[in-house]
PDB file of C-alpha atoms in Angstrom:
ATOM      1  CA  MET A   1      10.761   5.578 -12.249  1.00 56.00           C
ATOM      2  CA  ALA A   2      10.988   9.311 -11.633  1.00 64.00           C
ATOM      3  CA  ARG A   3      13.172  11.264  -9.235  1.00 75.00           C
ATOM      4  CA  THR A   4      10.954  13.687  -7.331  1.00 86.00           C
ATOM      5  CA  HIS A   5      11.664  16.420  -4.820  1.00 86.00           C
ATOM      6  CA  THR A   6      10.081  16.897  -1.392  1.00 88.00           C
ATOM      7  CA  PRO A   7      10.827  19.231   1.550  1.00 88.00           C
ATOM      8  CA  TRP A   8      12.403  16.208   3.271  1.00 91.00           C
ATOM      9  CA  GLY A   9      14.695  15.210   0.420  1.00 92.00           C
ATOM     10  CA  ASP A  10      14.505  13.581  -2.980  1.00 94.00           C
ATOM     11  CA  TRP A  11      12.667  10.363  -3.814  1.00 96.00           C
ATOM     12  CA  GLU A  12      14.112   7.783  -6.196  1.00 95.00           C
ATOM     13  CA  PRO A  13      12.009   4.641  -5.763  1.00 96.00           C
ATOM     14  CA  ALA A  14      13.627   1.237  -5.660  1.00 96.00           C
ATOM     15  CA  ALA A  15      12.673  -1.217  -8.389  1.00 95.00           C
ATOM     16  CA  PRO A  16      10.150  -3.916  -7.414  1.00 97.00           C
ATOM     17  CA  ALA A  17      12.780  -6.629  -7.960  1.00 97.00           C
ATOM     18  CA  ASP A  18      15.132  -4.850  -5.533  1.00 97.00           C
ATOM     19  CA  VAL A  19      12.372  -4.599  -2.923  1.00 98.00           C
ATOM     20  CA  HIS A  20      11.642  -8.296  -3.393  1.00 98.00           C
ATOM     21  CA  GLU A  21      15.293  -9.108  -2.741  1.00 97.00           C
ATOM     22  CA  LEU A  22      15.440  -6.897   0.345  1.00 97.00           C
ATOM     23  CA  PHE A  23      12.274  -8.440   1.799  1.00 98.00           C
ATOM     24  CA  ALA A  24      13.238 -12.037   1.021  1.00 96.00           C
ATOM     25  CA  GLY A  25      13.986 -12.499   4.726  1.00 94.00           C
ATOM     26  CA  PHE A  26      10.844 -10.785   6.027  1.00 98.00           C
ATOM     27  CA  PRO A  27       9.191 -13.350   8.333  1.00 97.00           C
ATOM     28  CA  ALA A  28       5.587 -12.364   7.607  1.00 98.00           C
ATOM     29  CA  PRO A  29       3.327 -11.413   4.681  1.00 97.00           C
ATOM     30  CA  TRP A  30       4.077  -8.222   2.771  1.00 98.00           C
ATOM     31  CA  TRP A  31       2.704  -6.782  -0.450  1.00 98.00           C
ATOM     32  CA  LEU A  32       3.542  -4.062  -2.933  1.00 98.00           C
ATOM     33  CA  ALA A  33       0.830  -1.417  -3.035  1.00 97.00           C
ATOM     34  CA  GLY A  34       0.264   1.730  -5.098  1.00 93.00           C
ATOM     35  CA  GLY A  35       1.221   2.204  -8.721  1.00 92.00           C
ATOM     36  CA  PHE A  36       3.808  -0.557  -8.966  1.00 95.00           C
ATOM     37  CA  ALA A  37       1.218  -3.049  -7.708  1.00 97.00           C
ATOM     38  CA  VAL A  38      -1.191  -1.820 -10.378  1.00 96.00           C
ATOM     39  CA  GLU A  39       1.407  -2.626 -13.019  1.00 96.00           C
ATOM     40  CA  LEU A  40       2.053  -6.094 -11.588  1.00 97.00           C
ATOM     41  CA  ALA A  41      -1.687  -6.754 -11.883  1.00 97.00           C
ATOM     42  CA  LEU A  42      -1.767  -5.455 -15.458  1.00 96.00           C
ATOM     43  CA  GLY A  43       1.438  -7.121 -16.564  1.00 94.00           C
ATOM     44  CA  HIS A  44       2.805  -3.961 -18.187  1.00 93.00           C
ATOM     45  CA  SER A  45       3.953  -0.416 -17.394  1.00 88.00           C
ATOM     46  CA  LEU A  46       1.324   2.296 -17.115  1.00 86.00           C
ATOM     47  CA  ARG A  47       2.928   5.506 -15.840  1.00 86.00           C
ATOM     48  CA  GLU A  48       5.898   6.946 -13.947  1.00 84.00           C
ATOM     49  CA  HIS A  49       6.146   6.480 -10.189  1.00 87.00           C
ATOM     50  CA  GLY A  50       7.375   8.905  -7.554  1.00 87.00           C
ATOM     51  CA  ASP A  51       7.648   6.262  -4.819  1.00 93.00           C
ATOM     52  CA  ILE A  52       7.175   2.557  -4.108  1.00 96.00           C
ATOM     53  CA  ASP A  53       4.841   1.348  -1.368  1.00 97.00           C
ATOM     54  CA  VAL A  54       5.286  -1.804   0.702  1.00 98.00           C
ATOM     55  CA  LEU A  55       2.364  -2.763   2.938  1.00 98.00           C
ATOM     56  CA  VAL A  56       2.901  -4.774   6.127  1.00 98.00           C
ATOM     57  CA  LEU A  57       0.624  -5.542   9.048  1.00 98.00           C
ATOM     58  CA  ARG A  58       1.138  -3.632  12.275  1.00 97.00           C
ATOM     59  CA  ARG A  59       1.648  -6.890  14.154  1.00 97.00           C
ATOM     60  CA  ASP A  60       4.741  -7.510  11.980  1.00 98.00           C
ATOM     61  CA  HIS A  61       6.089  -4.001  11.434  1.00 98.00           C
ATOM     62  CA  LEU A  62       9.106  -4.219  13.766  1.00 98.00           C
ATOM     63  CA  ALA A  63      10.593  -6.853  11.448  1.00 98.00           C
ATOM     64  CA  VAL A  64      11.060  -4.074   8.865  1.00 98.00           C
ATOM     65  CA  GLN A  65      13.916  -2.792  11.019  1.00 98.00           C
ATOM     66  CA  ASP A  66      15.686  -6.125  10.601  1.00 97.00           C
ATOM     67  CA  VAL A  67      15.377  -6.420   6.805  1.00 97.00           C
ATOM     68  CA  LEU A  68      16.387  -2.773   6.362  1.00 98.00           C
ATOM     69  CA  ARG A  69      19.117  -2.862   8.994  1.00 97.00           C
ATOM     70  CA  GLY A  70      21.537   0.024   8.521  1.00 97.00           C
ATOM     71  CA  TRP A  71      19.007   2.136   6.597  1.00 98.00           C
ATOM     72  CA  GLU A  72      17.569   5.436   7.789  1.00 98.00           C
ATOM     73  CA  LEU A  73      13.923   4.874   8.764  1.00 98.00           C
ATOM     74  CA  TRP A  74      11.709   7.888   9.432  1.00 98.00           C
ATOM     75  CA  ALA A  75       8.132   7.640  10.706  1.00 97.00           C
ATOM     76  CA  ALA A  76       5.494  10.042   9.406  1.00 95.00           C
ATOM     77  CA  ASP A  77       3.722  11.497  12.431  1.00 91.00           C
ATOM     78  CA  PRO A  78       0.331  13.034  11.613  1.00 86.00           C
ATOM     79  CA  PRO A  79      -0.383  15.565  10.292  1.00 82.00           C
ATOM     80  CA  GLY A  80       2.833  15.408   8.268  1.00 81.00           C
ATOM     81  CA  ALA A  81       6.081  15.533  10.256  1.00 90.00           C
ATOM     82  CA  LEU A  82       8.941  13.066   9.748  1.00 95.00           C
ATOM     83  CA  ARG A  83      11.009  11.874  12.685  1.00 96.00           C
ATOM     84  CA  PRO A  84      13.460   9.005  13.208  1.00 97.00           C
ATOM     85  CA  TRP A  85      11.924   5.611  13.928  1.00 98.00           C
ATOM     86  CA  ARG A  86      13.907   4.406  16.918  1.00 97.00           C
ATOM     87  CA  ALA A  87      15.184   0.825  17.083  1.00 97.00           C
ATOM     88  CA  GLY A  88      12.611  -1.405  18.764  1.00 97.00           C
ATOM     89  CA  GLU A  89       9.952   1.330  18.866  1.00 97.00           C
ATOM     90  CA  VAL A  90       6.410   0.020  18.397  1.00 97.00           C
ATOM     91  CA  LEU A  91       4.703   2.628  16.242  1.00 96.00           C
ATOM     92  CA  PRO A  92       1.387   3.931  17.627  1.00 93.00           C
ATOM     93  CA  ALA A  93      -1.851   3.292  15.763  1.00 89.00           C
ATOM     94  CA  GLY A  94      -1.923   6.741  14.145  1.00 89.00           C
ATOM     95  CA  VAL A  95       1.464   6.285  12.465  1.00 95.00           C
ATOM     96  CA  CYS A  96       0.936   4.376   9.216  1.00 95.00           C
ATOM     97  CA  ASP A  97       3.861   5.403   6.977  1.00 96.00           C
ATOM     98  CA  VAL A  98       7.643   5.063   7.220  1.00 98.00           C
ATOM     99  CA  TRP A  99      10.086   6.593   4.720  1.00 98.00           C
ATOM    100  CA  CYS A 100      13.247   4.574   4.131  1.00 98.00           C
ATOM    101  CA  ARG A 101      16.617   5.416   2.556  1.00 98.00           C
ATOM    102  CA  PRO A 102      20.012   3.666   2.678  1.00 98.00           C
ATOM    103  CA  ALA A 103      21.789   6.719   4.142  1.00 97.00           C
ATOM    104  CA  ALA A 104      21.232  10.402   4.912  1.00 95.00           C
ATOM    105  CA  ASP A 105      22.998  11.504   1.718  1.00 95.00           C
ATOM    106  CA  GLN A 106      20.898   9.230  -0.518  1.00 96.00           C
ATOM    107  CA  PRO A 107      17.328   9.624  -1.790  1.00 96.00           C
ATOM    108  CA  TRP A 108      14.323   7.966  -0.210  1.00 97.00           C
ATOM    109  CA  ARG A 109      13.828   4.551  -1.813  1.00 97.00           C
ATOM    110  CA  ILE A 110      10.903   2.752  -0.099  1.00 98.00           C
ATOM    111  CA  GLN A 111       7.741   3.790   1.753  1.00 98.00           C
ATOM    112  CA  ILE A 112       6.379   1.309   4.293  1.00 98.00           C
ATOM    113  CA  MET A 113       2.608   1.366   4.826  1.00 97.00           C
ATOM    114  CA  VAL A 114       1.409  -0.150   8.120  1.00 97.00           C
ATOM    115  CA  ASP A 115      -2.095  -1.589   8.167  1.00 96.00           C
ATOM    116  CA  GLU A 116      -4.237  -3.274  10.800  1.00 97.00           C
ATOM    117  CA  SER A 117      -5.350  -6.836  11.476  1.00 97.00           C
ATOM    118  CA  GLU A 118      -7.442  -8.839  13.907  1.00 96.00           C
ATOM    119  CA  GLY A 119      -6.414 -12.453  14.221  1.00 95.00           C
ATOM    120  CA  GLU A 120      -6.085 -13.720  10.662  1.00 95.00           C
ATOM    121  CA  CYS A 121      -8.132 -10.852   9.196  1.00 97.00           C
ATOM    122  CA  TRP A 122      -6.746  -7.766   7.509  1.00 98.00           C
ATOM    123  CA  THR A 123      -8.813  -4.722   8.506  1.00 96.00           C
ATOM    124  CA  SER A 124      -8.693  -1.366   6.772  1.00 95.00           C
ATOM    125  CA  ARG A 125      -7.305   1.409   8.927  1.00 91.00           C
ATOM    126  CA  ARG A 126      -9.856   3.709   7.275  1.00 90.00           C
ATOM    127  CA  ASN A 127     -12.836   1.550   8.151  1.00 94.00           C
ATOM    128  CA  PRO A 128     -12.539  -1.509  10.422  1.00 94.00           C
ATOM    129  CA  ARG A 129     -15.729  -2.935   8.929  1.00 95.00           C
ATOM    130  CA  VAL A 130     -13.811  -3.473   5.691  1.00 97.00           C
ATOM    131  CA  ARG A 131     -11.927  -6.709   6.227  1.00 96.00           C
ATOM    132  CA  ARG A 132     -10.671  -9.841   4.524  1.00 96.00           C
ATOM    133  CA  SER A 133      -8.666 -12.908   5.376  1.00 97.00           C
ATOM    134  CA  VAL A 134      -4.982 -11.951   5.373  1.00 97.00           C
ATOM    135  CA  TRP A 135      -4.308 -14.713   2.872  1.00 95.00           C
ATOM    136  CA  SER A 136      -6.927 -13.403   0.427  1.00 97.00           C
ATOM    137  CA  ILE A 137      -5.692  -9.834   0.006  1.00 98.00           C
ATOM    138  CA  GLY A 138      -2.639 -10.530  -2.138  1.00 98.00           C
ATOM    139  CA  ARG A 139      -1.596 -11.888  -5.502  1.00 98.00           C
ATOM    140  CA  ILE A 140       1.781 -13.010  -6.858  1.00 98.00           C
ATOM    141  CA  GLY A 141       3.149 -11.155  -9.861  1.00 96.00           C
ATOM    142  CA  GLU A 142       6.025 -11.568 -12.265  1.00 94.00           C
ATOM    143  CA  GLY A 143       9.196 -12.707 -10.553  1.00 95.00           C
ATOM    144  CA  GLY A 144       7.256 -13.944  -7.531  1.00 97.00           C
ATOM    145  CA  ILE A 145       6.614 -10.425  -6.215  1.00 98.00           C
ATOM    146  CA  PRO A 146       3.568 -10.178  -3.899  1.00 98.00           C
ATOM    147  CA  TYR A 147       1.123  -7.330  -4.437  1.00 98.00           C
ATOM    148  CA  LEU A 148      -2.296  -6.260  -3.153  1.00 98.00           C
ATOM    149  CA  ALA A 149      -5.339  -7.594  -4.968  1.00 98.00           C
ATOM    150  CA  PRO A 150      -6.690  -5.113  -7.561  1.00 98.00           C
ATOM    151  CA  GLU A 151      -9.967  -4.463  -5.729  1.00 98.00           C
ATOM    152  CA  ILE A 152      -8.060  -3.552  -2.556  1.00 97.00           C
ATOM    153  CA  LEU A 153      -5.719  -1.273  -4.488  1.00 97.00           C
ATOM    154  CA  LEU A 154      -8.762   0.554  -5.886  1.00 97.00           C
ATOM    155  CA  PHE A 155     -10.406   0.765  -2.468  1.00 97.00           C
ATOM    156  CA  TYR A 156      -7.358   2.645  -1.192  1.00 94.00           C
ATOM    157  CA  LYS A 157      -7.344   4.901  -4.250  1.00 94.00           C
ATOM    158  CA  ALA A 158     -11.031   5.822  -3.913  1.00 94.00           C
ATOM    159  CA  LYS A 159     -10.350   8.402  -1.201  1.00 89.00           C
ATOM    160  CA  ASN A 160      -9.352  11.841  -2.510  1.00 87.00           C
ATOM    161  CA  THR A 161      -8.874  10.565  -6.041  1.00 92.00           C
ATOM    162  CA  ARG A 162      -6.185  12.172  -8.170  1.00 92.00           C
ATOM    163  CA  ALA A 163      -5.588  11.995 -11.908  1.00 93.00           C
ATOM    164  CA  LYS A 164      -3.277   8.992 -11.501  1.00 92.00           C
ATOM    165  CA  ASP A 165      -5.927   7.192  -9.435  1.00 93.00           C
ATOM    166  CA  GLU A 166      -8.442   7.673 -12.235  1.00 95.00           C
ATOM    167  CA  THR A 167      -5.878   6.246 -14.660  1.00 94.00           C
ATOM    168  CA  ASP A 168      -5.340   3.219 -12.421  1.00 94.00           C
ATOM    169  CA  PHE A 169      -9.089   2.722 -11.928  1.00 96.00           C
ATOM    170  CA  ALA A 170      -9.758   2.713 -15.674  1.00 96.00           C
ATOM    171  CA  ALA A 171      -6.935   0.216 -16.235  1.00 96.00           C
ATOM    172  CA  LEU A 172      -7.805  -2.184 -13.401  1.00 97.00           C
ATOM    173  CA  LEU A 173     -11.606  -2.222 -13.557  1.00 97.00           C
ATOM    174  CA  PRO A 174     -11.794  -4.579 -16.563  1.00 96.00           C
ATOM    175  CA  LEU A 175      -9.740  -7.134 -14.593  1.00 96.00           C
ATOM    176  CA  LEU A 176     -12.311  -7.412 -11.794  1.00 97.00           C
ATOM    177  CA  GLY A 177     -14.799 -10.258 -11.717  1.00 96.00           C
ATOM    178  CA  ALA A 178     -18.305  -9.974 -10.277  1.00 96.00           C
ATOM    179  CA  GLU A 179     -17.313 -10.813  -6.690  1.00 96.00           C
ATOM    180  CA  GLN A 180     -14.387  -8.418  -6.763  1.00 97.00           C
ATOM    181  CA  ARG A 181     -16.648  -5.631  -8.046  1.00 97.00           C
ATOM    182  CA  ARG A 182     -19.254  -6.409  -5.403  1.00 96.00           C
ATOM    183  CA  TRP A 183     -16.649  -6.260  -2.626  1.00 97.00           C
ATOM    184  CA  LEU A 184     -15.168  -3.007  -3.966  1.00 97.00           C
ATOM    185  CA  ALA A 185     -18.542  -1.296  -4.352  1.00 96.00           C
ATOM    186  CA  GLU A 186     -19.642  -2.190  -0.843  1.00 96.00           C
ATOM    187  CA  ALA A 187     -16.292  -1.217   0.691  1.00 96.00           C
ATOM    188  CA  ILE A 188     -16.331   2.187  -1.037  1.00 96.00           C
ATOM    189  CA  ARG A 189     -20.001   2.803  -0.209  1.00 95.00           C
ATOM    190  CA  ASP A 190     -19.519   1.892   3.462  1.00 96.00           C
ATOM    191  CA  THR A 191     -16.381   4.030   3.778  1.00 95.00           C
ATOM    192  CA  CYS A 192     -16.964   6.988   1.459  1.00 92.00           C
ATOM    193  CA  GLY A 193     -20.711   7.073   0.880  1.00 91.00           C
ATOM    194  CA  ALA A 194     -21.642   8.365  -2.562  1.00 91.00           C
ATOM    195  CA  HIS A 195     -18.668   8.104  -4.921  1.00 94.00           C
ATOM    196  CA  GLN A 196     -18.185   8.745  -8.624  1.00 93.00           C
ATOM    197  CA  TRP A 197     -16.781   5.264  -9.188  1.00 96.00           C
ATOM    198  CA  LEU A 198     -19.821   3.344  -7.941  1.00 96.00           C
ATOM    199  CA  SER A 199     -21.875   3.648 -11.113  1.00 94.00           C
ATOM    200  CA  ARG A 200     -18.886   2.495 -13.178  1.00 95.00           C
ATOM    201  CA  ILE A 201     -18.174  -0.500 -10.938  1.00 96.00           C
ATOM    202  CA  GLY A 202     -21.745  -1.731 -11.468  1.00 86.00           C
ATOM    203  CA  PRO A 203     -25.251  -0.768 -10.361  1.00 63.00           C
ATOM    204  CA  GLY A 204     -27.063  -2.522  -7.563  1.00 54.00           C
ATOM    205  CA  LEU A 205     -24.120  -4.414  -6.102  1.00 55.00           C
ATOM    206  CA  GLY A 206     -24.802  -5.589  -2.565  1.00 45.00           C
ATOM    207  CA  SER A 207     -22.864  -7.326   0.176  1.00 43.00           C
ATOM    208  CA  PRO A 208     -19.259  -8.150  -0.692  1.00 42.00           C
ATOM    209  CA  GLY A 209     -19.609 -11.600   0.820  1.00 40.00           C
ATOM    210  CA  CYS A 210     -15.919 -11.869   1.721  1.00 45.00           C
ATOM    211  CA  CYS A 211     -15.528 -10.722   5.298  1.00 46.00           C
ATOM    212  CA  CYS A 212     -13.751 -12.853   7.860  1.00 52.00           C
TER     213      CYS A 212
END
């Protein structure tokens, strides 16, 4: 884990085990996302991490204030301004990230990602046509830590890919079975159009066959 600097203060991400302990009382599904989730899927370390991402559904996001009671919670208002997340405030649809730290004089430790759902379906905030049953989008890693399924991790990383996303793609792709590859290819094609990953995922893949 790396300490990184931002205009809004330093980041020193919490360890996955610490996040798991903090969210033990969360009354709804949650999942690690981003690079730490990639490593849970792989079963080993891959690279350094500047933050740690916890994904929750918008319908459940107010419960974050209970499990992180006493922490400083700052919502990221588009296009990139941080402001305090007031107690009991329902975040509007355009606000999808919350930075969290134990106190003002401590580094940021956790980033909350807020995603959408309809009934018992998770729906991507980037493309509502991309959807899955809430109970199908996660896996359980070492120590009982929940994390997003590898194909969903890669779907998120397909937009504006960076060097670390290419590293994660190369590491995770061999783990995907035929149905996972089919879902990922269709989700990327429907959301991003032509994409450099499609030919590597597999040619001629059609419908993902896993919508709600």
